[in-house]
mmCIF file of C-alpha atoms and ligand atoms in Angstrom:
data_model
loop_
_atom_site.group_PDB
_atom_site.id
_atom_site.type_symbol
_atom_site.label_atom_id
_atom_site.label_comp_id
_atom_site.label_asym_id
_atom_site.label_seq_id
_atom_site.Cartn_x
_atom_site.Cartn_y
_atom_site.Cartn_z
ATOM 1 C CA UNK A 19 19.743 18.009 9.037
ATOM 2 C CA UNK A 20 17.165 19.239 11.628
ATOM 3 C CA UNK A 21 14.304 19.711 9.542
ATOM 4 C CA UNK A 22 12.892 18.701 6.028
ATOM 5 C CA UNK A 23 10.342 20.485 3.740
ATOM 6 C CA UNK A 24 7.416 18.255 2.727
ATOM 7 C CA UNK A 25 4.930 18.371 -0.172
ATOM 8 C CA UNK A 26 2.021 16.173 -0.258
ATOM 9 C CA UNK A 27 0.331 15.543 -3.710
ATOM 10 C CA UNK A 28 -3.216 14.288 -3.794
ATOM 11 C CA UNK A 29 -5.012 14.811 -0.528
ATOM 12 C CA UNK A 30 -7.609 11.917 -0.362
ATOM 13 C CA UNK A 31 -7.314 9.104 2.211
ATOM 14 C CA UNK A 32 -3.583 8.419 1.654
ATOM 15 C CA UNK A 33 -2.690 12.130 1.435
ATOM 16 C CA UNK A 34 -4.356 12.778 4.754
ATOM 17 C CA UNK A 35 -2.516 9.627 6.494
ATOM 18 C CA UNK A 36 0.852 10.562 5.134
ATOM 19 C CA UNK A 37 0.252 14.131 6.489
ATOM 20 C CA UNK A 38 -0.872 13.121 9.913
ATOM 21 C CA UNK A 39 2.293 10.654 9.899
ATOM 22 C CA UNK A 40 4.496 13.564 9.217
ATOM 23 C CA UNK A 41 2.916 15.701 12.063
ATOM 24 C CA UNK A 42 3.179 12.822 14.551
ATOM 25 C CA UNK A 43 6.771 11.850 13.643
ATOM 26 C CA UNK A 44 8.409 14.269 16.176
ATOM 27 C CA UNK A 45 6.362 12.701 18.950
ATOM 28 C CA UNK A 46 7.478 9.110 18.236
ATOM 29 C CA UNK A 47 10.929 9.850 16.742
ATOM 30 C CA UNK A 48 12.441 12.982 18.082
ATOM 31 C CA UNK A 49 15.721 12.103 16.806
ATOM 32 C CA UNK A 50 14.766 12.376 13.188
ATOM 33 C CA UNK A 51 14.592 15.666 11.216
ATOM 34 C CA UNK A 52 11.208 17.481 11.739
ATOM 35 C CA UNK A 53 8.959 17.539 8.892
ATOM 36 C CA UNK A 54 7.735 20.961 7.716
ATOM 37 C CA UNK A 55 4.473 21.016 5.745
ATOM 38 C CA UNK A 56 5.369 23.282 3.067
ATOM 39 C CA UNK A 57 2.722 22.653 0.372
ATOM 40 C CA UNK A 58 -0.226 20.412 -0.760
ATOM 41 C CA UNK A 59 -1.650 20.001 -4.158
ATOM 42 C CA UNK A 60 -4.961 18.438 -5.222
ATOM 43 C CA UNK A 61 -6.805 19.102 -8.417
ATOM 44 C CA UNK A 62 -10.172 19.294 -6.853
ATOM 45 C CA UNK A 63 -10.880 22.878 -6.269
ATOM 46 C CA UNK A 64 -10.818 23.807 -2.456
ATOM 47 C CA UNK A 65 -9.614 20.361 -1.571
ATOM 48 C CA UNK A 66 -5.797 21.473 -0.990
ATOM 49 C CA UNK A 67 -6.791 24.792 0.432
ATOM 50 C CA UNK A 68 -8.925 23.080 3.098
ATOM 51 C CA UNK A 69 -6.375 20.584 3.806
ATOM 52 C CA UNK A 70 -3.741 23.479 4.316
ATOM 53 C CA UNK A 71 -6.039 25.047 6.849
ATOM 54 C CA UNK A 72 -6.796 21.758 8.600
ATOM 55 C CA UNK A 73 -3.045 20.382 8.864
ATOM 56 C CA UNK A 74 -1.012 23.700 8.403
ATOM 57 C CA UNK A 75 0.557 23.393 5.099
ATOM 58 C CA UNK A 76 2.146 26.838 4.243
ATOM 59 C CA UNK A 77 0.746 26.750 0.570
ATOM 60 C CA UNK A 78 -2.005 25.086 -1.351
ATOM 61 C CA UNK A 79 -2.537 24.603 -5.152
ATOM 62 C CA UNK A 80 -4.412 22.736 -7.595
ATOM 63 C CA UNK A 81 -1.300 22.264 -10.036
ATOM 64 C CA UNK A 82 1.334 20.110 -8.572
ATOM 65 C CA UNK A 83 3.811 21.409 -11.279
ATOM 66 C CA UNK A 84 3.871 24.742 -9.471
ATOM 67 C CA UNK A 85 5.811 22.966 -6.672
ATOM 68 C CA UNK A 86 8.670 21.497 -8.825
ATOM 69 C CA UNK A 87 10.995 24.450 -8.337
ATOM 70 C CA UNK A 88 10.119 25.268 -4.786
ATOM 71 C CA UNK A 89 13.551 25.163 -3.019
ATOM 72 C CA UNK A 90 11.720 24.651 0.452
ATOM 73 C CA UNK A 91 10.586 21.160 -0.624
ATOM 74 C CA UNK A 92 13.144 18.322 0.033
ATOM 75 C CA UNK A 93 10.601 15.357 0.016
ATOM 76 C CA UNK A 94 7.390 14.552 -1.635
ATOM 77 C CA UNK A 95 4.579 12.291 -0.690
ATOM 78 C CA UNK A 96 2.718 11.114 -4.073
ATOM 79 C CA UNK A 97 -0.587 10.022 -2.897
ATOM 80 C CA UNK A 98 -2.604 10.794 -5.988
ATOM 81 C CA UNK A 99 -4.295 8.001 -7.986
ATOM 82 C CA UNK A 100 -2.165 5.206 -9.715
ATOM 83 C CA UNK A 101 -2.094 6.711 -13.226
ATOM 84 C CA UNK A 102 -0.476 9.934 -11.860
ATOM 85 C CA UNK A 103 2.345 8.023 -10.077
ATOM 86 C CA UNK A 104 4.662 7.941 -13.021
ATOM 87 C CA UNK A 105 4.286 11.415 -14.349
ATOM 88 C CA UNK A 106 4.503 12.961 -10.759
ATOM 89 C CA UNK A 107 7.060 10.750 -9.559
ATOM 90 C CA UNK A 108 9.356 11.016 -12.509
ATOM 91 C CA UNK A 109 9.076 14.823 -12.600
ATOM 92 C CA UNK A 110 10.065 15.177 -8.845
ATOM 93 C CA UNK A 111 12.670 12.410 -8.992
ATOM 94 C CA UNK A 112 14.233 14.205 -11.859
ATOM 95 C CA UNK A 113 14.720 17.234 -9.389
ATOM 96 C CA UNK A 114 16.526 14.795 -7.001
ATOM 97 C CA UNK A 115 13.651 14.988 -4.278
ATOM 98 C CA UNK A 116 13.151 12.177 -2.021
ATOM 99 C CA UNK A 117 9.887 10.424 -2.724
ATOM 100 C CA UNK A 118 7.470 8.552 -0.496
ATOM 101 C CA UNK A 119 5.210 7.194 -3.067
ATOM 102 C CA UNK A 120 2.052 5.041 -2.682
ATOM 103 C CA UNK A 121 1.709 1.606 -3.993
ATOM 104 C CA UNK A 122 1.473 0.268 -6.555
ATOM 105 C CA UNK A 123 3.644 3.023 -8.170
ATOM 106 C CA UNK A 124 1.945 3.512 -11.423
ATOM 107 C CA UNK A 125 -0.047 1.041 -13.758
ATOM 108 C CA UNK A 126 2.972 -1.253 -14.503
ATOM 109 C CA UNK A 127 6.516 -2.343 -13.714
ATOM 110 C CA UNK A 128 7.630 0.032 -16.437
ATOM 111 C CA UNK A 129 5.789 3.007 -14.692
ATOM 112 C CA UNK A 130 7.524 2.104 -11.384
ATOM 113 C CA UNK A 131 11.005 1.928 -13.178
ATOM 114 C CA UNK A 132 10.319 5.357 -14.517
ATOM 115 C CA UNK A 133 10.183 6.931 -11.154
ATOM 116 C CA UNK A 134 13.875 6.129 -10.402
ATOM 117 C CA UNK A 135 16.047 9.071 -9.428
ATOM 118 C CA UNK A 136 18.840 10.172 -7.096
ATOM 119 C CA UNK A 137 16.828 10.630 -4.048
ATOM 120 C CA UNK A 138 15.482 8.076 -1.724
ATOM 121 C CA UNK A 139 12.402 6.346 -2.736
ATOM 122 C CA UNK A 140 9.911 4.728 -0.039
ATOM 123 C CA UNK A 141 6.992 2.839 -1.158
ATOM 124 C CA UNK A 142 3.810 2.405 0.776
ATOM 125 C CA UNK A 143 3.628 -1.232 1.448
ATOM 126 C CA UNK A 144 2.609 -0.588 5.182
ATOM 127 C CA UNK A 145 1.548 -4.067 6.248
ATOM 128 C CA UNK A 146 5.196 -5.207 6.368
ATOM 129 C CA UNK A 147 5.623 -2.792 9.151
ATOM 130 C CA UNK A 148 3.221 -4.268 11.578
ATOM 131 C CA UNK A 149 5.422 -5.381 14.701
ATOM 132 C CA UNK A 150 3.673 -8.854 14.572
ATOM 133 C CA UNK A 151 4.811 -9.247 10.928
ATOM 134 C CA UNK A 152 8.406 -8.162 11.954
ATOM 135 C CA UNK A 153 8.157 -10.849 14.820
ATOM 136 C CA UNK A 154 7.126 -13.309 12.192
ATOM 137 C CA UNK A 155 9.941 -12.461 9.959
ATOM 138 C CA UNK A 156 12.319 -12.816 12.800
ATOM 139 C CA UNK A 157 11.195 -16.165 13.630
ATOM 140 C CA UNK A 158 11.388 -17.178 9.990
ATOM 141 C CA UNK A 159 14.800 -15.932 9.667
ATOM 142 C CA UNK A 160 16.209 -18.058 12.546
ATOM 143 C CA UNK A 161 14.422 -21.186 11.162
ATOM 144 C CA UNK A 162 11.784 -21.133 14.127
ATOM 145 C CA UNK A 163 9.111 -23.183 12.130
ATOM 146 C CA UNK A 164 11.617 -25.222 10.109
ATOM 147 C CA UNK A 165 11.890 -25.367 6.359
ATOM 148 C CA UNK A 166 8.753 -23.584 4.879
ATOM 149 C CA UNK A 167 6.426 -26.195 3.103
ATOM 150 C CA UNK A 168 3.481 -24.142 1.947
ATOM 151 C CA UNK A 169 1.699 -20.940 2.775
ATOM 152 C CA UNK A 170 -1.515 -18.903 1.948
ATOM 153 C CA UNK A 171 -1.506 -15.186 1.634
ATOM 154 C CA UNK A 172 -5.015 -13.537 1.299
ATOM 155 C CA UNK A 173 -6.336 -9.924 1.043
ATOM 156 C CA UNK A 174 -9.891 -10.029 0.940
ATOM 157 C CA UNK A 175 -12.188 -6.862 1.127
ATOM 158 C CA UNK A 176 -15.793 -6.034 0.024
ATOM 159 C CA UNK A 177 -15.193 -2.336 -0.548
ATOM 160 C CA UNK A 178 -16.417 -2.884 -4.158
ATOM 161 C CA UNK A 179 -19.218 -5.221 -3.385
ATOM 162 C CA UNK A 180 -21.971 -2.872 -3.590
ATOM 163 C CA UNK A 181 -23.310 -2.807 -7.109
ATOM 164 C CA UNK A 182 -23.938 0.846 -6.989
ATOM 165 C CA UNK A 183 -20.486 1.753 -5.717
ATOM 166 C CA UNK A 184 -19.351 4.621 -7.913
ATOM 167 C CA UNK A 185 -17.007 3.749 -10.893
ATOM 168 C CA UNK A 186 -13.856 5.783 -9.770
ATOM 169 C CA UNK A 187 -10.430 5.756 -10.941
ATOM 170 C CA UNK A 188 -9.950 2.293 -9.389
ATOM 171 C CA UNK A 189 -12.232 0.597 -11.920
ATOM 172 C CA UNK A 190 -10.619 2.022 -15.112
ATOM 173 C CA UNK A 191 -7.597 0.435 -16.688
ATOM 174 C CA UNK A 192 -6.018 3.673 -17.726
ATOM 175 C CA UNK A 193 -6.359 5.176 -14.321
ATOM 176 C CA UNK A 194 -6.303 2.303 -11.864
ATOM 177 C CA UNK A 195 -4.335 -0.289 -13.897
ATOM 178 C CA UNK A 196 -4.945 -3.767 -13.162
ATOM 179 C CA UNK A 197 -7.706 -3.433 -10.535
ATOM 180 C CA UNK A 198 -7.410 -5.566 -7.436
ATOM 181 C CA UNK A 199 -4.012 -6.989 -8.529
ATOM 182 C CA UNK A 200 -2.186 -3.685 -8.009
ATOM 183 C CA UNK A 201 -4.610 -2.354 -5.240
ATOM 184 C CA UNK A 202 -4.564 -5.454 -2.631
ATOM 185 C CA UNK A 203 -2.413 -7.960 -4.556
ATOM 186 C CA UNK A 204 0.533 -5.687 -4.568
ATOM 187 C CA UNK A 205 0.331 -5.746 -0.625
ATOM 188 C CA UNK A 206 0.062 -9.513 -0.680
ATOM 189 C CA UNK A 207 2.988 -10.039 -3.056
ATOM 190 C CA UNK A 208 5.062 -7.559 -0.900
ATOM 191 C CA UNK A 209 4.419 -9.688 2.140
ATOM 192 C CA UNK A 210 5.270 -13.003 0.459
ATOM 193 C CA UNK A 211 8.695 -11.458 -0.553
ATOM 194 C CA UNK A 212 9.188 -9.735 2.744
ATOM 195 C CA UNK A 213 8.520 -12.819 4.726
ATOM 196 C CA UNK A 214 9.545 -15.785 2.498
ATOM 197 C CA UNK A 215 11.960 -14.570 -0.036
ATOM 198 C CA UNK A 216 11.940 -13.870 -3.825
ATOM 199 C CA UNK A 217 9.062 -15.433 -5.868
ATOM 200 C CA UNK A 218 10.830 -17.934 -8.259
ATOM 201 C CA UNK A 219 7.788 -18.693 -10.390
ATOM 202 C CA UNK A 220 4.087 -18.157 -11.017
ATOM 203 C CA UNK A 221 2.724 -21.775 -11.474
ATOM 204 C CA UNK A 222 -1.059 -21.112 -12.210
ATOM 205 C CA UNK A 223 -3.367 -18.024 -11.886
ATOM 206 C CA UNK A 224 -6.898 -16.873 -12.632
ATOM 207 C CA UNK A 225 -8.771 -13.569 -12.588
ATOM 208 C CA UNK A 226 -12.330 -12.347 -12.666
ATOM 209 C CA UNK A 227 -14.497 -9.279 -13.023
ATOM 210 C CA UNK A 228 -17.707 -10.226 -11.090
ATOM 211 C CA UNK A 229 -19.462 -6.767 -11.272
ATOM 212 C CA UNK A 230 -19.135 -5.761 -14.989
ATOM 213 C CA UNK A 231 -20.884 -2.284 -14.740
ATOM 214 C CA UNK A 232 -21.041 0.586 -12.308
ATOM 215 C CA UNK A 233 -22.720 3.765 -12.042
ATOM 216 C CA UNK A 234 -20.375 6.921 -12.791
ATOM 217 C CA UNK A 235 -19.639 9.053 -9.841
ATOM 218 C CA UNK A 236 -21.806 12.323 -9.824
ATOM 219 C CA UNK A 237 -18.953 14.517 -8.392
ATOM 220 C CA UNK A 238 -15.386 14.526 -7.217
ATOM 221 C CA UNK A 239 -14.872 11.150 -5.243
ATOM 222 C CA UNK A 240 -12.615 10.287 -2.261
ATOM 223 C CA UNK A 241 -13.139 6.661 -0.942
ATOM 224 C CA UNK A 242 -16.155 4.443 -2.071
ATOM 225 C CA UNK A 243 -19.219 6.594 -2.604
ATOM 226 C CA UNK A 244 -22.349 5.397 -4.130
ATOM 227 C CA UNK A 245 -22.587 6.428 -7.852
ATOM 228 C CA UNK A 246 -25.613 8.048 -9.364
ATOM 229 C CA UNK A 247 -24.407 8.595 -12.902
ATOM 230 C CA UNK A 248 -24.931 6.136 -16.040
ATOM 231 C CA UNK A 249 -23.724 2.692 -15.867
ATOM 232 C CA UNK A 250 -20.158 2.349 -17.229
ATOM 233 C CA UNK A 251 -17.986 -0.832 -17.850
ATOM 234 C CA UNK A 252 -15.606 -2.000 -15.073
ATOM 235 C CA UNK A 253 -12.423 -2.478 -17.013
ATOM 236 C CA UNK A 254 -10.110 -4.140 -14.392
ATOM 237 C CA UNK A 255 -10.000 -7.303 -12.040
ATOM 238 C CA UNK A 256 -12.319 -7.720 -9.133
ATOM 239 C CA UNK A 257 -10.492 -10.871 -7.988
ATOM 240 C CA UNK A 258 -7.441 -12.953 -8.510
ATOM 241 C CA UNK A 259 -5.727 -16.156 -7.246
ATOM 242 C CA UNK A 260 -2.343 -17.466 -7.929
ATOM 243 C CA UNK A 261 -0.157 -20.334 -7.075
ATOM 244 C CA UNK A 262 3.510 -19.260 -6.679
ATOM 245 C CA UNK A 263 6.816 -21.015 -5.914
ATOM 246 C CA UNK A 264 9.137 -19.560 -3.437
ATOM 247 C CA UNK A 265 12.231 -21.813 -3.299
ATOM 248 C CA UNK A 266 10.763 -25.191 -2.594
ATOM 249 C CA UNK A 267 7.564 -23.754 -0.839
ATOM 250 C CA UNK A 268 4.242 -23.700 -2.501
ATOM 251 C CA UNK A 269 2.448 -20.354 -1.841
ATOM 252 C CA UNK A 270 -1.082 -19.421 -2.732
ATOM 253 C CA UNK A 271 -2.118 -15.518 -3.069
ATOM 254 C CA UNK A 272 -5.701 -14.385 -3.464
ATOM 255 C CA UNK A 273 -7.075 -10.908 -3.343
ATOM 256 C CA UNK A 274 -10.631 -9.645 -3.839
ATOM 257 C CA UNK A 275 -12.348 -6.282 -3.715
ATOM 258 C CA UNK A 276 -15.933 -8.112 -3.964
ATOM 259 C CA UNK A 277 -15.522 -10.496 -1.252
ATOM 260 C CA UNK A 278 -18.830 -9.831 0.234
ATOM 261 C CA UNK A 279 -18.923 -9.783 3.956
ATOM 262 C CA UNK A 280 -15.257 -9.411 4.397
ATOM 263 C CA UNK A 281 -13.722 -6.255 5.672
ATOM 264 C CA UNK A 282 -9.906 -5.900 5.629
ATOM 265 C CA UNK A 283 -9.303 -9.710 6.011
ATOM 266 C CA UNK A 284 -5.756 -9.266 5.259
ATOM 267 C CA UNK A 285 -3.078 -11.783 6.402
ATOM 268 C CA UNK A 286 -1.288 -14.967 6.017
ATOM 269 C CA UNK A 287 -0.780 -18.699 7.286
ATOM 270 C CA UNK A 288 2.588 -19.929 6.784
ATOM 271 C CA UNK A 289 3.388 -23.740 7.350
ATOM 272 C CA UNK A 290 6.925 -25.105 8.143
ATOM 273 C CA UNK A 291 8.308 -28.484 8.948
ATOM 274 C CA UNK A 292 8.176 -27.759 12.576
ATOM 275 C CA UNK A 293 5.541 -24.961 13.142
ATOM 276 C CA UNK A 294 3.084 -22.477 11.729
ATOM 277 C CA UNK A 295 2.660 -18.730 11.815
ATOM 278 C CA UNK A 296 -0.436 -17.037 11.064
ATOM 279 C CA UNK A 297 -1.543 -13.265 11.165
ATOM 280 C CA UNK A 298 -4.637 -11.319 10.582
ATOM 281 C CA UNK A 299 -4.373 -7.396 10.219
ATOM 282 C CA UNK A 300 -7.710 -7.125 11.928
ATOM 283 C CA UNK A 301 -5.815 -8.138 15.183
ATOM 284 C CA UNK A 302 -2.660 -6.462 14.075
ATOM 285 C CA UNK A 303 -0.736 -7.093 17.369
ATOM 286 C CA UNK A 304 -1.236 -10.637 17.710
ATOM 287 C CA UNK A 305 0.952 -13.358 15.792
ATOM 288 C CA UNK A 306 -0.335 -16.916 16.083
ATOM 289 C CA UNK A 307 2.538 -19.371 16.630
ATOM 290 C CA UNK A 308 1.169 -22.995 16.206
ATOM 291 C CA UNK A 309 -2.234 -21.460 16.825
ATOM 292 C CA UNK A 310 -1.392 -20.017 20.088
ATOM 293 C CA UNK A 311 -1.527 -15.972 20.287
ATOM 294 C CA UNK A 312 1.915 -14.172 20.933
ATOM 295 C CA UNK A 313 1.554 -10.413 21.254
ATOM 296 C CA UNK A 314 4.006 -7.958 19.526
ATOM 297 C CA UNK A 315 5.927 -5.859 21.972
ATOM 298 C CA UNK A 316 9.041 -3.653 22.235
ATOM 299 C CA UNK A 317 11.857 -5.283 20.255
ATOM 300 C CA UNK A 318 9.264 -6.397 17.539
ATOM 301 C CA UNK A 319 9.980 -4.037 14.698
ATOM 302 C CA UNK A 320 9.112 -0.327 15.740
ATOM 303 C CA UNK A 321 6.620 -1.305 18.506
ATOM 304 C CA UNK A 322 8.932 0.504 21.049
ATOM 305 C CA UNK A 323 8.383 3.844 19.432
ATOM 306 C CA UNK A 324 4.580 3.700 20.268
ATOM 307 C CA UNK A 325 4.088 1.631 23.445
ATOM 308 C CA UNK A 326 5.989 0.386 26.530
ATOM 309 C CA UNK A 327 4.740 -3.090 26.844
ATOM 310 C CA UNK A 328 3.309 -5.934 24.635
ATOM 311 C CA UNK A 329 -0.333 -6.322 23.592
ATOM 312 C CA UNK A 330 -1.031 -2.534 23.662
ATOM 313 C CA UNK A 331 -3.075 -2.018 20.505
ATOM 314 C CA UNK A 332 -1.523 -0.260 17.567
ATOM 315 C CA UNK A 333 -3.320 1.233 14.513
ATOM 316 C CA UNK A 334 -3.179 1.504 10.731
ATOM 317 C CA UNK A 335 -2.137 5.166 11.060
ATOM 318 C CA UNK A 336 0.856 4.110 13.268
ATOM 319 C CA UNK A 337 2.022 1.898 10.453
ATOM 320 C CA UNK A 338 2.187 5.069 8.233
ATOM 321 C CA UNK A 339 4.088 6.799 11.038
ATOM 322 C CA UNK A 340 6.585 3.768 11.059
ATOM 323 C CA UNK A 341 6.950 4.235 7.435
ATOM 324 C CA UNK A 342 7.471 8.046 7.501
ATOM 325 C CA UNK A 343 10.189 7.300 10.080
ATOM 326 C CA UNK A 344 11.890 4.741 7.910
ATOM 327 C CA UNK A 345 11.687 7.148 4.957
ATOM 328 C CA UNK A 346 13.480 9.807 6.818
ATOM 329 C CA UNK A 347 15.974 7.455 8.397
ATOM 330 C CA UNK A 348 16.805 6.357 4.795
ATOM 331 C CA UNK A 349 17.233 10.000 3.855
ATOM 332 C CA UNK A 350 19.598 10.671 6.876
ATOM 333 C CA UNK A 351 21.725 7.567 6.543
ATOM 334 C CA UNK A 352 21.737 7.366 2.790
ATOM 335 C CA UNK A 353 20.677 3.640 2.866
ATOM 336 C CA UNK A 354 17.365 2.278 2.334
ATOM 337 C CA UNK A 355 14.993 1.257 5.127
ATOM 338 C CA UNK A 356 11.666 -0.303 4.684
ATOM 339 C CA UNK A 357 9.935 -0.858 1.161
ATOM 340 C CA UNK A 358 11.812 0.571 -1.884
ATOM 341 C CA UNK A 359 11.254 1.157 -5.670
ATOM 342 C CA UNK A 360 12.742 -2.196 -6.260
ATOM 343 C CA UNK A 361 9.965 -3.838 -4.029
ATOM 344 C CA UNK A 362 7.376 -1.943 -6.014
ATOM 345 C CA UNK A 363 8.981 -3.067 -9.427
ATOM 346 C CA UNK A 364 9.253 -6.762 -8.467
ATOM 347 C CA UNK A 365 5.634 -6.856 -7.093
ATOM 348 C CA UNK A 366 4.338 -5.239 -10.517
ATOM 349 C CA UNK A 367 6.401 -7.831 -12.542
ATOM 350 C CA UNK A 368 4.955 -10.833 -10.520
ATOM 351 C CA UNK A 369 1.354 -9.254 -10.823
ATOM 352 C CA UNK A 370 1.701 -8.837 -14.459
ATOM 353 C CA UNK A 371 2.880 -12.435 -14.944
ATOM 354 C CA UNK A 372 -0.189 -13.494 -12.766
ATOM 355 C CA UNK A 373 -2.569 -11.463 -15.129
ATOM 356 C CA UNK A 374 -0.902 -13.063 -18.132
ATOM 357 C CA UNK A 375 -1.365 -16.638 -16.822
ATOM 358 C CA UNK A 376 -5.216 -16.174 -16.071
ATOM 359 C CA UNK A 377 -7.492 -18.700 -17.464
ATOM 360 C CA UNK A 378 -9.558 -18.229 -20.795
ATOM 361 C CA UNK A 379 -12.197 -15.671 -20.651
ATOM 362 C CA UNK A 380 -10.818 -14.073 -17.220
ATOM 363 C CA UNK A 381 -10.632 -10.615 -18.813
ATOM 364 C CA UNK A 382 -14.196 -10.651 -19.906
ATOM 365 C CA UNK A 383 -16.632 -8.902 -17.691
ATOM 366 C CA UNK A 384 -19.012 -11.555 -16.027
ATOM 367 C CA UNK A 385 -21.482 -11.168 -13.400
ATOM 368 C CA UNK A 386 -22.869 -13.648 -10.882
ATOM 369 C CA UNK A 387 -25.586 -11.228 -10.147
HETATM 370 P P1 LIG B 431 -8.327 9.012 -3.108
HETATM 371 O O1 LIG B 431 -9.154 8.877 -4.183
HETATM 372 O O2 LIG B 431 -9.077 9.081 -1.810
HETATM 373 O O3 LIG B 431 -7.478 10.189 -3.181
HETATM 374 C C1 LIG B 431 -6.655 10.552 -4.204
HETATM 375 C C2 LIG B 431 -6.524 12.077 -4.151
HETATM 376 O O4 LIG B 431 -5.836 12.517 -5.335
HETATM 377 C C3 LIG B 431 -7.939 13.051 -4.332
HETATM 378 O O5 LIG B 431 -8.128 13.918 -3.274
HETATM 379 C C4 LIG B 431 -7.830 13.509 -5.679
HETATM 380 O O6 LIG B 431 -8.489 14.737 -6.021
HETATM 381 C C5 LIG B 431 -6.338 13.777 -5.901
HETATM 382 N N1 LIG B 431 -5.992 13.861 -7.322
HETATM 383 C C6 LIG B 431 -6.370 13.422 -8.467
HETATM 384 N N2 LIG B 431 -5.782 13.941 -9.497
HETATM 385 C C7 LIG B 431 -4.762 14.782 -9.097
HETATM 386 C C8 LIG B 431 -3.830 15.576 -9.585
HETATM 387 N N3 LIG B 431 -3.807 15.722 -10.963
HETATM 388 N N4 LIG B 431 -3.250 16.517 -8.865
HETATM 389 C C9 LIG B 431 -3.228 16.429 -7.590
HETATM 390 N N5 LIG B 431 -4.139 15.438 -6.867
HETATM 391 C C10 LIG B 431 -4.742 14.913 -7.582
HETATM 392 O O7 LIG B 431 -7.479 7.669 -3.113
HETATM 393 P P2 LIG B 431 -6.511 7.033 -2.036
HETATM 394 O O8 LIG B 431 -7.383 5.970 -1.442
HETATM 395 O O9 LIG B 431 -5.958 8.086 -1.063
HETATM 396 O O10 LIG B 431 -5.449 6.410 -2.939
HETATM 397 C C11 LIG B 431 -4.299 7.290 -3.359
HETATM 398 C C12 LIG B 431 -3.217 6.195 -3.642
HETATM 399 O O11 LIG B 431 -2.810 5.707 -2.494
HETATM 400 C C13 LIG B 431 -3.383 5.112 -4.719
HETATM 401 O O12 LIG B 431 -2.230 4.879 -5.482
HETATM 402 C C14 LIG B 431 -3.618 3.845 -3.842
HETATM 403 O O13 LIG B 431 -3.262 2.737 -4.338
HETATM 404 C C15 LIG B 431 -2.882 4.171 -2.552
HETATM 405 N N6 LIG B 431 -3.437 3.594 -1.356
HETATM 406 C C16 LIG B 431 -2.601 2.942 -0.574
HETATM 407 C C17 LIG B 431 -3.024 2.359 0.581
HETATM 408 C C18 LIG B 431 -2.216 1.603 1.565
HETATM 409 O O14 LIG B 431 -2.699 0.758 2.403
HETATM 410 N N7 LIG B 431 -0.940 1.727 1.490
HETATM 411 C C19 LIG B 431 -4.322 2.366 0.981
HETATM 412 C C20 LIG B 431 -5.383 3.107 0.026
HETATM 413 C C21 LIG B 431 -4.709 3.788 -1.028
#
């Protein structure tokens, strides 16, 4: 296979990042099939057409169904909002297409299960691809910090802290699912599983909605614009924390979209009987081992496809190039590389258990402001 035809459905932030990852793939991974941008779909008039002109897709449409029978398309990126993952994913999976689908894959574990098909399915849990995270995984695998005793995983952001931030699909249960649980919590749960192993139990949990109302958007949104419409109810969680068991280890997980003053404070601290590892996405190439920085370099995950020596900085978009490469490698080799649908299903199951264990009144909108 020398090349593979690509469709991208939903051209917001992730649609752009997937598209740019496909375009950069041959520069970093010349041995993989070359992605050919066949078609882009977005239901906002002009958004797909502008993306086609900007990135070089051969065709643009406002109706993704028009692409189901296009024989030129071998793989599909599904980067539309969460409530569409199941419908779009299941429809393309039924045609045997390979899918690169964004997390959390629908609104629930059942939605994720419905996307299964005969093609390869890669899921957008990009943080696990950071070379320093891969270095941590390798250290953990050879017992480099002894037996794990306890660990903290936190995904804290303030992207929804502004009270006048528009009530986009992310804040509605029918379109965004369980709020920050699926949004940032799914990444955190995936990292716990990837680094420490399967989650055996949810011991305790709580959730909260701190900003119960937001203004409706005044037009089509992408990202986190201010809203100017009437105030509407926020229907899903702003914050959660949970205590998990992974084997004998005690693990806490916390995620917030209203952590005022925090931007992309994503990472972990893992304690073992003979050492400690910690990582912060904002210093992506740096793994702290017993508090001392060790920089990722060639030999750590896919670092070598980007830079020749350690401590050269990589970017968020590079993680998506890695994800695209693992997706295409799994298609070529017929075996999974990177996060799969099973990882998405398992994350959704754990998050649903966390939501179910939340304390009394946690689903009720409450405001501290
Ligand atoms: P976004 O709002 O920026 O973009 C979504 C796009 O989908 C918009 O352009 C919208 O017009 C389009 N869309 C809506 N309905 C459509 C339809 N019926 N057909 C075609 N297109 C349609 O959102 P985003 O931030 O790009 O998030 C998209 C997905 O990516 C979500 O599932 C989200 O959870 C995930 N995401 C993942 C990461 C990550 O780090 N892996 C980061 C952000 C978002």
